[in-house]
Short mmCIF file of N, CA and C in Angstrom, two decimals:
data_model
loop_
_atom_site.label_atom_id
_atom_site.label_comp_id
_atom_site.label_asym_id
_atom_site.label_seq_id
_atom_site.Cartn_x
_atom_site.Cartn_y
_atom_site.Cartn_z
N MET A 220 13.30 4.09 -20.72
CA MET A 220 11.91 4.66 -21.12
C MET A 220 11.42 3.74 -22.12
N CYS A 221 12.16 3.55 -23.11
CA CYS A 221 11.59 2.41 -24.19
C CYS A 221 11.19 1.24 -23.45
N GLN A 222 11.99 0.71 -22.57
CA GLN A 222 11.78 -0.54 -21.86
C GLN A 222 10.20 -0.35 -21.19
N ILE A 223 10.28 0.62 -20.69
CA ILE A 223 8.97 0.75 -19.41
C ILE A 223 7.74 0.89 -20.39
N THR A 224 7.85 1.60 -21.68
CA THR A 224 6.71 2.09 -22.50
C THR A 224 6.35 0.97 -23.59
N GLY A 225 7.33 0.33 -24.12
CA GLY A 225 7.25 -0.55 -25.24
C GLY A 225 7.42 0.16 -26.52
N TYR A 226 7.65 1.18 -26.49
CA TYR A 226 7.81 2.14 -27.79
C TYR A 226 9.56 2.05 -28.17
N SER A 227 9.76 1.99 -29.44
CA SER A 227 11.29 2.25 -29.80
C SER A 227 11.88 3.62 -29.74
N THR A 228 12.91 3.75 -29.56
CA THR A 228 13.67 5.07 -29.41
C THR A 228 13.29 6.02 -30.48
N ASP A 229 13.33 5.29 -31.82
CA ASP A 229 12.67 6.32 -32.81
C ASP A 229 11.15 6.93 -32.49
N GLU A 230 10.36 6.04 -32.21
CA GLU A 230 9.12 6.29 -31.79
C GLU A 230 8.85 7.29 -30.69
N MET A 231 9.80 7.08 -29.45
CA MET A 231 9.82 8.18 -28.40
C MET A 231 10.22 9.47 -28.72
N LEU A 232 11.32 9.48 -29.68
CA LEU A 232 11.89 10.66 -30.02
C LEU A 232 10.94 11.42 -30.85
N ARG A 233 9.90 11.00 -31.22
CA ARG A 233 8.80 11.71 -32.12
C ARG A 233 7.66 12.09 -31.21
N MET A 234 7.62 11.56 -30.09
CA MET A 234 6.43 11.58 -29.05
C MET A 234 6.52 12.65 -28.26
N ARG A 235 5.24 13.39 -27.60
CA ARG A 235 5.33 14.23 -26.37
C ARG A 235 5.16 13.31 -25.35
N MET A 236 5.43 13.66 -24.07
CA MET A 236 4.98 12.61 -23.01
C MET A 236 3.71 12.65 -22.67
N SER A 237 2.70 13.78 -23.15
CA SER A 237 1.53 13.60 -22.81
C SER A 237 0.78 12.55 -23.73
N GLU A 238 1.36 12.15 -24.84
CA GLU A 238 0.83 10.95 -25.67
C GLU A 238 0.95 9.78 -25.07
N ILE A 239 1.53 9.41 -24.08
CA ILE A 239 1.64 8.14 -23.17
C ILE A 239 1.03 8.28 -22.07
N SER A 240 0.23 9.52 -21.68
CA SER A 240 -0.38 9.69 -20.34
C SER A 240 -1.88 9.57 -20.69
N PRO A 241 -2.55 8.78 -19.85
CA PRO A 241 -4.13 8.46 -19.71
C PRO A 241 -4.79 9.97 -20.27
N PRO A 242 -5.68 10.19 -21.07
CA PRO A 242 -6.20 11.49 -21.61
C PRO A 242 -6.82 12.18 -20.18
N GLU A 243 -7.36 11.46 -19.15
CA GLU A 243 -7.91 12.27 -17.94
C GLU A 243 -6.78 12.73 -17.15
N ASP A 244 -5.53 12.07 -17.34
CA ASP A 244 -4.42 12.84 -16.83
C ASP A 244 -3.75 13.96 -17.11
N ARG A 245 -3.66 14.05 -18.42
CA ARG A 245 -3.00 14.95 -19.22
C ARG A 245 -3.17 16.72 -18.77
N GLN A 246 -4.21 17.09 -18.39
CA GLN A 246 -4.23 18.46 -18.16
C GLN A 246 -3.75 18.77 -16.76
N LYS A 247 -3.77 17.84 -15.71
CA LYS A 247 -3.33 17.94 -14.52
C LYS A 247 -1.69 17.81 -14.57
N ASP A 248 -1.33 16.92 -15.13
CA ASP A 248 0.15 16.72 -15.81
C ASP A 248 1.02 18.24 -16.24
N TRP A 249 -0.01 18.52 -17.33
CA TRP A 249 0.48 19.77 -17.94
C TRP A 249 0.76 20.75 -16.78
N ASP A 250 -0.36 21.05 -15.97
CA ASP A 250 -0.53 22.13 -15.08
C ASP A 250 0.53 22.06 -14.13
N THR A 251 0.87 20.88 -13.55
CA THR A 251 1.81 20.50 -12.84
C THR A 251 3.21 21.10 -13.38
N PHE A 252 3.53 20.61 -14.49
CA PHE A 252 4.79 20.76 -15.27
C PHE A 252 5.08 22.26 -15.58
N GLN A 253 3.82 22.93 -15.82
CA GLN A 253 4.10 24.30 -15.81
C GLN A 253 4.43 25.21 -14.52
N ARG A 254 3.92 24.66 -13.58
CA ARG A 254 4.10 25.28 -12.25
C ARG A 254 5.78 25.18 -12.01
N VAL A 255 6.21 23.79 -12.21
CA VAL A 255 7.66 23.57 -11.95
C VAL A 255 8.41 24.52 -12.87
N ILE A 256 8.13 24.57 -14.22
CA ILE A 256 8.79 25.53 -15.19
C ILE A 256 8.71 27.03 -14.90
N ARG A 257 7.67 27.54 -14.37
CA ARG A 257 7.64 28.95 -13.73
C ARG A 257 8.48 28.96 -12.62
N GLY A 258 8.79 28.21 -11.94
CA GLY A 258 9.42 27.98 -10.58
C GLY A 258 8.51 28.26 -9.47
N GLU A 259 7.14 28.02 -9.81
CA GLU A 259 6.31 28.18 -8.49
C GLU A 259 6.51 26.95 -7.46
N THR A 260 6.94 25.74 -8.19
CA THR A 260 7.12 24.57 -7.47
C THR A 260 8.53 24.27 -7.67
N LEU A 261 9.35 23.92 -6.69
CA LEU A 261 10.59 23.65 -6.92
C LEU A 261 10.98 22.13 -7.73
N GLU A 262 10.18 21.41 -7.27
CA GLU A 262 10.35 19.92 -7.60
C GLU A 262 9.16 19.21 -8.47
N TYR A 263 9.52 18.42 -9.35
CA TYR A 263 8.36 17.47 -10.04
C TYR A 263 8.68 16.19 -9.56
N ARG A 264 7.99 15.81 -8.55
CA ARG A 264 8.16 14.10 -8.08
C ARG A 264 6.77 13.75 -7.81
N MET A 265 6.47 12.78 -8.45
CA MET A 265 4.91 11.96 -8.32
C MET A 265 5.13 10.70 -9.09
N GLU A 266 4.16 10.00 -8.64
CA GLU A 266 3.71 8.87 -9.00
C GLU A 266 2.52 9.14 -10.00
N LYS A 267 2.66 8.56 -11.29
CA LYS A 267 1.77 8.74 -12.24
C LYS A 267 1.55 7.47 -13.16
N ARG A 268 0.45 7.48 -13.97
CA ARG A 268 0.19 6.30 -14.93
C ARG A 268 0.74 6.90 -16.04
N TYR A 269 1.11 6.13 -16.89
CA TYR A 269 1.49 6.02 -18.43
C TYR A 269 0.82 5.09 -18.96
N LEU A 270 0.64 4.97 -20.42
CA LEU A 270 0.11 3.96 -21.17
C LEU A 270 1.04 3.33 -22.15
N HIS A 271 1.38 1.89 -21.81
CA HIS A 271 2.10 1.28 -22.63
C HIS A 271 1.84 1.01 -23.88
N LYS A 272 2.65 0.98 -24.91
CA LYS A 272 2.18 0.70 -26.52
C LYS A 272 1.15 -0.30 -26.46
N ASP A 273 1.21 -1.14 -25.74
CA ASP A 273 0.11 -2.23 -25.98
C ASP A 273 -1.22 -1.78 -25.33
N GLY A 274 -1.35 -0.79 -24.96
CA GLY A 274 -2.48 -0.17 -24.06
C GLY A 274 -2.73 -0.40 -22.50
N MET A 275 -1.81 -1.31 -22.00
CA MET A 275 -1.73 -1.66 -20.78
C MET A 275 -1.51 -0.18 -19.87
N GLU A 276 -2.01 -0.27 -18.53
CA GLU A 276 -1.70 1.06 -17.86
C GLU A 276 -0.40 0.59 -16.90
N ILE A 277 0.51 1.52 -17.05
CA ILE A 277 1.63 1.33 -15.94
C ILE A 277 1.87 2.53 -15.24
N TRP A 278 2.40 2.28 -14.03
CA TRP A 278 2.82 3.21 -12.91
C TRP A 278 4.28 3.51 -12.84
N VAL A 279 4.44 4.82 -12.80
CA VAL A 279 5.94 5.25 -12.68
C VAL A 279 5.90 6.29 -11.53
N ASN A 280 7.36 6.37 -11.08
CA ASN A 280 7.64 7.39 -10.28
C ASN A 280 8.52 8.40 -11.11
N VAL A 281 8.24 9.62 -11.33
CA VAL A 281 8.78 10.54 -12.21
C VAL A 281 9.56 11.62 -11.19
N ASN A 282 10.89 11.88 -11.29
CA ASN A 282 11.60 12.91 -10.59
C ASN A 282 12.26 13.57 -11.73
N MET A 283 11.71 14.77 -12.14
CA MET A 283 11.94 15.72 -12.92
C MET A 283 12.72 17.03 -12.55
N THR A 284 13.74 17.51 -13.07
CA THR A 284 14.64 18.59 -12.70
C THR A 284 14.47 19.53 -13.97
N VAL A 285 14.29 20.92 -13.74
CA VAL A 285 14.38 21.92 -14.69
C VAL A 285 15.93 22.45 -14.82
N ILE A 286 16.29 22.32 -15.78
CA ILE A 286 17.78 22.76 -16.09
C ILE A 286 17.63 24.31 -16.76
N ARG A 287 18.14 25.31 -16.08
CA ARG A 287 18.01 26.72 -16.27
C ARG A 287 19.34 27.43 -16.60
N ASP A 288 19.23 28.40 -17.42
CA ASP A 288 20.47 29.24 -17.85
C ASP A 288 20.94 30.23 -16.55
N ASN A 289 21.98 30.83 -16.89
CA ASN A 289 22.43 31.78 -15.75
C ASN A 289 21.42 32.89 -15.44
N ALA A 290 20.48 33.08 -16.26
CA ALA A 290 19.46 34.27 -15.85
C ALA A 290 18.37 33.43 -15.07
N GLY A 291 18.16 32.26 -15.01
CA GLY A 291 17.21 31.40 -14.37
C GLY A 291 16.24 31.02 -15.14
N GLN A 292 16.29 31.31 -16.51
CA GLN A 292 15.46 30.77 -17.41
C GLN A 292 15.34 29.26 -17.74
N PRO A 293 14.26 28.70 -17.96
CA PRO A 293 14.42 27.09 -18.30
C PRO A 293 15.00 26.82 -19.54
N MET A 294 15.71 25.84 -19.66
CA MET A 294 16.31 25.50 -21.09
C MET A 294 15.78 24.12 -21.40
N ARG A 295 15.94 23.20 -20.40
CA ARG A 295 15.42 21.84 -20.66
C ARG A 295 14.98 21.29 -19.34
N THR A 296 14.48 19.99 -19.48
CA THR A 296 14.05 19.26 -18.27
C THR A 296 15.11 17.93 -18.33
N MET A 297 15.19 17.24 -17.28
CA MET A 297 15.83 16.19 -17.00
C MET A 297 14.91 15.28 -16.13
N ALA A 298 14.68 13.96 -16.27
CA ALA A 298 13.86 13.25 -15.47
C ALA A 298 14.38 11.84 -15.50
N ALA A 299 14.22 11.16 -14.22
CA ALA A 299 14.53 10.13 -13.93
C ALA A 299 13.24 9.29 -13.73
N ILE A 300 12.75 8.22 -14.45
CA ILE A 300 11.48 7.61 -14.33
C ILE A 300 11.63 6.23 -14.17
N GLU A 301 11.05 5.70 -13.06
CA GLU A 301 11.00 4.18 -12.57
C GLU A 301 9.77 3.72 -12.53
N ASP A 302 9.99 2.63 -13.18
CA ASP A 302 8.48 1.52 -13.47
C ASP A 302 8.16 1.13 -12.19
N ILE A 303 7.05 1.64 -11.54
CA ILE A 303 6.98 0.95 -10.09
C ILE A 303 5.16 0.22 -10.15
N THR A 304 4.93 -0.29 -11.56
CA THR A 304 3.65 -0.92 -11.65
C THR A 304 3.65 -2.23 -10.69
N GLU A 305 4.76 -2.99 -10.71
CA GLU A 305 4.48 -4.14 -9.75
C GLU A 305 4.32 -3.60 -8.36
N ARG A 306 4.91 -2.72 -7.82
CA ARG A 306 4.90 -2.25 -6.47
C ARG A 306 3.26 -1.62 -6.36
N LYS A 307 2.83 -1.06 -7.12
CA LYS A 307 1.35 -0.50 -7.15
C LYS A 307 0.32 -1.68 -6.91
N LEU A 308 0.63 -2.79 -7.78
CA LEU A 308 -0.22 -3.84 -7.82
C LEU A 308 -0.38 -4.60 -6.57
N VAL A 309 1.00 -4.67 -5.94
CA VAL A 309 1.13 -5.35 -4.74
C VAL A 309 0.28 -4.50 -3.66
N GLN A 310 0.61 -3.17 -3.59
CA GLN A 310 -0.21 -2.19 -2.82
C GLN A 310 -1.58 -2.33 -2.95
N GLU A 311 -2.14 -2.35 -4.02
CA GLU A 311 -3.61 -2.74 -4.29
C GLU A 311 -4.21 -3.67 -3.82
N SER A 312 -3.31 -5.00 -3.97
CA SER A 312 -3.58 -6.07 -3.44
C SER A 312 -3.76 -6.26 -1.91
N HIS A 313 -2.76 -5.46 -1.25
CA HIS A 313 -2.70 -5.19 0.14
C HIS A 313 -3.91 -4.66 0.63
N ASP A 314 -4.06 -3.47 -0.04
CA ASP A 314 -5.38 -2.61 0.21
C ASP A 314 -6.72 -3.24 0.36
N ARG A 315 -6.67 -4.23 -0.94
CA ARG A 315 -8.07 -5.08 -0.77
C ARG A 315 -8.15 -5.91 0.31
N LEU A 316 -6.98 -6.67 0.59
CA LEU A 316 -6.91 -7.52 1.75
C LEU A 316 -7.14 -7.00 3.10
N ALA A 317 -6.68 -5.95 3.21
CA ALA A 317 -6.96 -5.03 4.44
C ALA A 317 -8.45 -4.61 4.56
N MET A 318 -9.00 -4.25 3.50
CA MET A 318 -10.32 -3.84 3.58
C MET A 318 -11.24 -5.13 3.86
N ALA A 319 -10.96 -6.37 3.26
CA ALA A 319 -11.52 -7.45 3.67
C ALA A 319 -11.54 -7.78 5.17
N VAL A 320 -10.38 -7.74 5.67
CA VAL A 320 -10.11 -8.21 6.95
C VAL A 320 -10.87 -7.20 8.02
N GLU A 321 -11.03 -5.75 7.67
CA GLU A 321 -11.63 -4.97 8.37
C GLU A 321 -13.12 -5.03 8.38
N GLN A 322 -13.59 -5.78 7.05
CA GLN A 322 -14.97 -5.95 7.05
C GLN A 322 -15.50 -7.26 7.53
N ALA A 323 -14.62 -8.33 7.83
CA ALA A 323 -14.96 -9.60 7.96
C ALA A 323 -15.57 -9.69 9.31
N THR A 324 -16.68 -10.45 9.45
CA THR A 324 -17.46 -10.65 10.70
C THR A 324 -16.63 -11.64 11.63
N GLU A 325 -15.64 -12.48 11.26
CA GLU A 325 -14.65 -13.36 12.08
C GLU A 325 -13.84 -12.38 12.87
N THR A 326 -13.42 -12.67 13.97
CA THR A 326 -12.48 -11.79 14.69
C THR A 326 -10.92 -12.10 14.18
N VAL A 327 -10.27 -11.20 13.74
CA VAL A 327 -8.87 -11.25 13.42
C VAL A 327 -8.02 -10.58 14.33
N VAL A 328 -6.94 -11.28 14.83
CA VAL A 328 -6.21 -10.51 15.76
C VAL A 328 -4.79 -10.66 15.28
N ILE A 329 -3.89 -9.94 15.17
CA ILE A 329 -2.46 -10.20 14.97
C ILE A 329 -1.45 -9.74 16.15
N THR A 330 -0.80 -10.84 16.48
CA THR A 330 0.26 -10.32 17.47
C THR A 330 1.55 -10.76 17.12
N ASP A 331 2.75 -10.28 17.64
CA ASP A 331 3.77 -10.51 17.47
C ASP A 331 4.28 -11.89 18.14
N THR A 332 5.66 -12.27 18.06
CA THR A 332 5.90 -13.51 18.40
C THR A 332 5.86 -13.66 20.03
N GLN A 333 5.84 -12.52 20.82
CA GLN A 333 5.60 -12.76 22.17
C GLN A 333 4.20 -12.69 22.58
N GLY A 334 3.45 -12.47 21.67
CA GLY A 334 1.76 -12.52 21.94
C GLY A 334 1.30 -11.13 22.17
N THR A 335 2.14 -10.24 22.01
CA THR A 335 1.58 -8.78 22.20
C THR A 335 0.63 -8.55 20.90
N ILE A 336 -0.65 -7.93 21.21
CA ILE A 336 -1.69 -7.74 20.08
C ILE A 336 -1.17 -6.33 19.45
N LEU A 337 -0.93 -6.62 18.01
CA LEU A 337 -0.46 -5.36 17.24
C LEU A 337 -1.63 -4.93 16.40
N TYR A 338 -2.62 -5.83 16.23
CA TYR A 338 -3.80 -5.45 15.47
C TYR A 338 -4.93 -6.12 15.78
N ALA A 339 -6.10 -5.54 15.65
CA ALA A 339 -7.50 -6.28 15.88
C ALA A 339 -8.45 -5.52 15.03
N ASN A 340 -9.19 -6.48 14.24
CA ASN A 340 -10.16 -5.90 13.47
C ASN A 340 -11.63 -5.56 14.02
N PRO A 341 -12.47 -4.61 13.59
CA PRO A 341 -13.70 -4.23 14.05
C PRO A 341 -14.55 -5.50 14.71
N ALA A 342 -14.42 -6.39 14.11
CA ALA A 342 -15.15 -7.69 14.76
C ALA A 342 -14.86 -8.11 15.97
N PHE A 343 -13.40 -7.93 16.26
CA PHE A 343 -12.84 -7.86 17.77
C PHE A 343 -13.46 -7.30 18.75
N GLU A 344 -13.84 -6.06 18.40
CA GLU A 344 -14.32 -5.22 19.38
C GLU A 344 -15.95 -5.77 19.80
N LYS A 345 -16.81 -6.20 18.72
CA LYS A 345 -18.04 -6.82 18.82
C LYS A 345 -18.08 -8.04 19.58
N THR A 346 -17.03 -8.91 19.32
CA THR A 346 -17.00 -10.36 19.88
C THR A 346 -16.34 -10.26 21.50
N SER A 347 -15.31 -9.28 21.57
CA SER A 347 -14.78 -9.32 23.00
C SER A 347 -15.33 -8.20 24.01
N GLY A 348 -15.73 -7.26 23.37
CA GLY A 348 -16.26 -6.05 24.24
C GLY A 348 -15.20 -5.15 24.46
N TYR A 349 -13.95 -5.57 24.06
CA TYR A 349 -12.71 -4.44 24.15
C TYR A 349 -12.53 -3.75 22.99
N THR A 350 -12.27 -2.35 23.05
CA THR A 350 -12.02 -1.64 21.82
C THR A 350 -10.75 -1.92 21.40
N ARG A 351 -10.49 -1.68 20.17
CA ARG A 351 -8.95 -1.82 19.57
C ARG A 351 -7.90 -1.29 20.29
N ALA A 352 -8.27 0.00 20.59
CA ALA A 352 -7.30 0.76 21.41
C ALA A 352 -6.93 0.00 22.74
N GLU A 353 -7.89 -0.38 23.43
CA GLU A 353 -7.65 -1.29 24.72
C GLU A 353 -6.83 -2.58 24.52
N ALA A 354 -7.05 -3.15 23.14
CA ALA A 354 -6.41 -4.44 23.08
C ALA A 354 -4.96 -4.11 22.55
N LEU A 355 -4.51 -3.04 21.67
CA LEU A 355 -3.49 -2.98 21.23
C LEU A 355 -2.37 -2.95 22.42
N GLY A 356 -1.22 -3.64 22.37
CA GLY A 356 -0.24 -3.77 23.42
C GLY A 356 -0.41 -4.78 24.43
N GLN A 357 -1.69 -5.32 24.41
CA GLN A 357 -1.96 -6.20 25.40
C GLN A 357 -1.81 -7.58 24.93
N ASN A 358 -1.83 -8.73 25.81
CA ASN A 358 -1.49 -9.91 25.37
C ASN A 358 -3.05 -10.61 25.43
N PRO A 359 -3.45 -11.77 24.48
CA PRO A 359 -4.53 -12.10 24.36
C PRO A 359 -5.00 -12.90 25.68
N ARG A 360 -4.06 -13.00 26.56
CA ARG A 360 -4.45 -13.62 28.00
C ARG A 360 -5.88 -12.97 28.68
N VAL A 361 -5.82 -11.54 28.16
CA VAL A 361 -6.80 -10.76 28.97
C VAL A 361 -8.31 -11.64 28.43
N LEU A 362 -8.36 -12.20 27.41
CA LEU A 362 -9.52 -12.98 27.14
C LEU A 362 -9.72 -14.56 27.49
N LYS A 363 -8.76 -14.78 28.39
CA LYS A 363 -8.50 -16.24 28.67
C LYS A 363 -9.82 -16.50 29.56
N SER A 364 -10.52 -17.68 29.35
CA SER A 364 -11.74 -18.08 30.16
C SER A 364 -11.67 -19.16 31.21
N GLY A 365 -10.28 -19.75 31.06
CA GLY A 365 -10.01 -20.96 31.82
C GLY A 365 -10.68 -22.36 31.29
N LYS A 366 -11.26 -22.11 30.08
CA LYS A 366 -12.09 -23.42 29.45
C LYS A 366 -10.92 -24.12 28.64
N HIS A 367 -9.80 -23.93 28.71
CA HIS A 367 -8.74 -24.58 27.93
C HIS A 367 -7.44 -24.80 28.84
N ASP A 368 -7.07 -26.03 28.74
CA ASP A 368 -5.84 -26.34 29.49
C ASP A 368 -4.56 -25.66 28.77
N ALA A 369 -3.57 -25.78 29.75
CA ALA A 369 -2.00 -25.23 29.36
C ALA A 369 -1.80 -26.03 28.10
N GLU A 370 -1.98 -27.29 27.84
CA GLU A 370 -1.53 -27.96 26.50
C GLU A 370 -2.19 -27.48 25.25
N PHE A 371 -3.35 -27.13 25.60
CA PHE A 371 -4.08 -26.49 24.10
C PHE A 371 -3.41 -25.29 23.90
N TYR A 372 -2.92 -24.07 24.77
CA TYR A 372 -2.32 -23.14 24.30
C TYR A 372 -0.70 -23.53 23.90
N HIS A 373 -0.18 -24.57 24.54
CA HIS A 373 1.28 -25.04 24.10
C HIS A 373 1.29 -25.20 22.65
N GLN A 374 0.24 -26.16 22.31
CA GLN A 374 0.15 -26.81 20.81
C GLN A 374 -0.27 -25.49 20.00
N MET A 375 -1.04 -24.62 20.23
CA MET A 375 -1.40 -23.68 19.32
C MET A 375 0.04 -22.84 19.17
N TRP A 376 0.69 -22.32 20.14
CA TRP A 376 2.05 -21.39 20.09
C TRP A 376 3.04 -22.44 19.30
N ALA A 377 3.20 -23.63 19.57
CA ALA A 377 4.06 -24.17 18.85
C ALA A 377 3.95 -24.16 17.49
N VAL A 378 2.83 -24.35 17.00
CA VAL A 378 2.31 -24.26 15.42
C VAL A 378 2.61 -22.83 14.80
N LEU A 379 2.05 -21.76 15.61
CA LEU A 379 2.37 -20.54 15.15
C LEU A 379 3.83 -20.34 15.35
N LYS A 380 4.72 -20.49 16.17
CA LYS A 380 6.02 -20.20 16.20
C LYS A 380 6.77 -20.98 14.92
N ARG A 381 6.10 -21.98 14.39
CA ARG A 381 6.84 -22.50 13.07
C ARG A 381 6.24 -21.81 11.89
N ALA A 382 5.51 -20.61 12.13
CA ALA A 382 4.88 -19.88 11.22
C ALA A 382 3.90 -20.80 10.28
N GLU A 383 3.36 -21.69 10.86
CA GLU A 383 2.34 -22.36 10.17
C GLU A 383 0.95 -22.05 10.59
N THR A 384 -0.09 -22.30 9.98
CA THR A 384 -1.43 -21.79 10.13
C THR A 384 -2.02 -22.69 11.33
N TRP A 385 -2.59 -21.95 12.29
CA TRP A 385 -3.33 -22.67 13.47
C TRP A 385 -4.70 -22.76 13.03
N ASN A 386 -5.37 -23.49 13.24
CA ASN A 386 -6.97 -23.68 13.08
C ASN A 386 -7.36 -24.30 14.07
N GLY A 387 -8.56 -23.53 14.93
CA GLY A 387 -9.05 -24.02 16.12
C GLY A 387 -10.12 -23.08 16.36
N HIS A 388 -10.76 -23.23 17.68
CA HIS A 388 -11.84 -22.29 18.27
C HIS A 388 -11.29 -22.02 19.77
N PHE A 389 -11.53 -20.82 20.18
CA PHE A 389 -11.52 -20.33 21.49
C PHE A 389 -12.79 -20.39 22.32
N ILE A 390 -12.88 -20.62 23.43
CA ILE A 390 -13.89 -20.15 24.35
C ILE A 390 -13.28 -19.14 25.13
N ASN A 391 -13.51 -17.90 24.77
CA ASN A 391 -12.93 -16.65 25.42
C ASN A 391 -13.86 -15.91 26.14
N LYS A 392 -13.17 -15.07 27.20
CA LYS A 392 -14.01 -14.31 28.09
C LYS A 392 -14.29 -12.86 27.63
N ARG A 393 -15.48 -12.56 27.38
CA ARG A 393 -15.57 -11.13 27.07
C ARG A 393 -15.00 -10.18 28.00
N LYS A 394 -14.98 -8.81 27.89
CA LYS A 394 -14.77 -7.87 28.76
C LYS A 394 -15.35 -7.62 30.14
N ASP A 395 -16.83 -8.03 29.77
CA ASP A 395 -17.58 -8.09 30.96
C ASP A 395 -17.78 -9.40 31.61
N GLY A 396 -16.94 -10.28 31.35
CA GLY A 396 -16.74 -11.58 31.82
C GLY A 396 -17.62 -12.61 31.54
N THR A 397 -18.62 -12.42 30.46
CA THR A 397 -19.44 -13.38 29.81
C THR A 397 -18.48 -14.10 28.97
N LEU A 398 -18.79 -15.54 28.79
CA LEU A 398 -18.05 -16.37 27.64
C LEU A 398 -18.50 -16.23 26.39
#
């Protein structure tokens, strides 16, 4: 916990957990803690924020257990707290990227290595006339216009199979047959 928060052992032993929680989270955390202590909720498992000694926000995964006496009264709690800050930052970055792809005006299509469409953004629907639901599981050949020879596709797939970025333009056929 000292490593996660930046406080020394002596400092941590003189603190309440609420002191390292952001002020706006303290009441919700306390209410959840009380429900667990009263036995209304069996477990306290959550992702939450703490404030590092230097003021930086950190994310943790908390798994707390209430230790009770023979009469079922709470005696103490024990918690395992894992720093998940890096995972949360990666997730936030992924979410921003996903939002950008969803809002892009360029068509974005993701396929597996066999060419099966796994994802298409909203611009794909506007460009192709196919809904995303219609495209998923299909091969992009449904868009083939006949304007490119076999070598064009062979070169494109050779680049993609090497996990490299392919750049180029297609002349595709929309669902209604127009180019």
